[in-house]
Amino acid sequence: MALLRKVNQILLFLLILTVCVILYNKVHKMPSTVLKNEAVDLESPEEMEEEIPVVICAAAGRMGAAIAAISSIYSNTDSNILFYIVGLKNSIPHIRKWIENSKLKDIKFKMIEFNPMVLKGKIRPDAARPELLQPLNFVRFYLPLLIHEHEKVIYLDDDVIIQGDIQELYDTTLARGHAAAFSDDCDLPSTHEMVRSVGMQNTYMGFLDYRKQTIRDLGISPSTCTFNPGVIVANMTEWKHQRITKQLEKWMQKNVEENLYSSSLAGGVATSPMLIVFHGKYSNINPLWHIRHLGWSPDVRYSDHFLHEAKLLHWNGRYKPWDYPSVHYDLWEKWFVPDPSGTFKLIRPNS
């Protein structure tokens, strides 16, 4: 009997041990597919989705431009967009109320105040096109100082609208060692006729004064094709590593001292330093993601087919689509959201 009792105890012990092993396996050795599914359930799709930071300036007197750009981006994508809206202190309350009291109230955005004192002593007065000296034109020089949380950033001028999914632009590949991607001004044959018809400059000769020794010492051919910095895809790590902001400030300072840039012919003092600093060291944006020159003439137009194919339209130049005269303003106006305060008004032939 004693032997039988001992055998029963051993069997009971083995049974309990077997049950414990089974329970352990169920709790601690679940299939990896199940664990992954549970992990997904813990986070919402939005939290899992990469955030796309888009920087746009909102300048007093033309805030409707930024509103239309934001509206066009938000309406044409399902991506997780975070808008960084940069303005001067006195304009920020207006743009915030505009967004919060319109159909844009659901966008994700942060307001950033730009301090113009950072430009003190770095801008040479120019009577030819004083609008190009506005402080917000230089925000693109200071992207890493304004945006701290992102590796990759999109910067857009306010006089653009987006007709494609901005995720495509964000997915632009930047080559190793490149801090930014731009569109070459010679990259799209369809725009060449527009450039010739209005006498526009698309080479370094139109931006830099080659009579100056400092410019000639750069060794850049005056016939080199330029790029347009109104649309930028930037790598913040490379930008900081290469001290791009410091380089740009250096060439701003040199212009103050030596008057190196020809702003009356082309895009002014905000473009020229970028042409120097990024010469031969940038990646390319798909040409259809920056169809420009729509603001250079109130008479010269692109074909409807070409404009339909474009992903981004840019009214660079004097003739803006919220003003009159201008061309193709119907493509811009479809994205415009009226100012709830009534302060900003479109100028049209009948107004």
mmCIF file of C-alpha atoms in Angstrom, residues 118 122 141-142 144-145 239-240 242-253 277:
data_model
loop_
_atom_site.group_PDB
_atom_site.id
_atom_site.type_symbol
_atom_site.label_atom_id
_atom_site.label_comp_id
_atom_site.label_asym_id
_atom_site.label_seq_id
_atom_site.Cartn_x
_atom_site.Cartn_y
_atom_site.Cartn_z
ATOM 1 C CA VAL A 118 17.378 87.594 -36.943
ATOM 2 C CA LYS A 122 21.809 90.923 -43.426
ATOM 3 C CA PHE A 141 16.900 79.791 -44.544
ATOM 4 C CA TYR A 142 16.066 78.926 -40.941
ATOM 5 C CA PRO A 144 16.079 73.718 -38.546
ATOM 6 C CA LEU A 145 15.690 76.572 -36.064
ATOM 7 C CA TRP A 239 21.091 70.829 -43.261
ATOM 8 C CA LYS A 240 22.438 71.131 -39.721
ATOM 9 C CA GLN A 242 26.518 71.188 -43.341
ATOM 10 C CA ARG A 243 25.631 74.380 -41.455
ATOM 11 C CA ILE A 244 23.484 75.516 -44.373
ATOM 12 C CA THR A 245 21.889 78.367 -42.427
ATOM 13 C CA LYS A 246 25.305 79.801 -41.535
ATOM 14 C CA GLN A 247 26.403 79.542 -45.168
ATOM 15 C CA LEU A 248 23.282 81.353 -46.358
ATOM 16 C CA GLU A 249 23.760 84.099 -43.786
ATOM 17 C CA LYS A 250 27.345 84.509 -44.942
ATOM 18 C CA TRP A 251 26.213 85.184 -48.506
ATOM 19 C CA MET A 252 23.511 87.562 -47.287
ATOM 20 C CA GLN A 253 26.181 89.515 -45.420
ATOM 21 C CA VAL A 277 25.198 77.419 -51.351
#
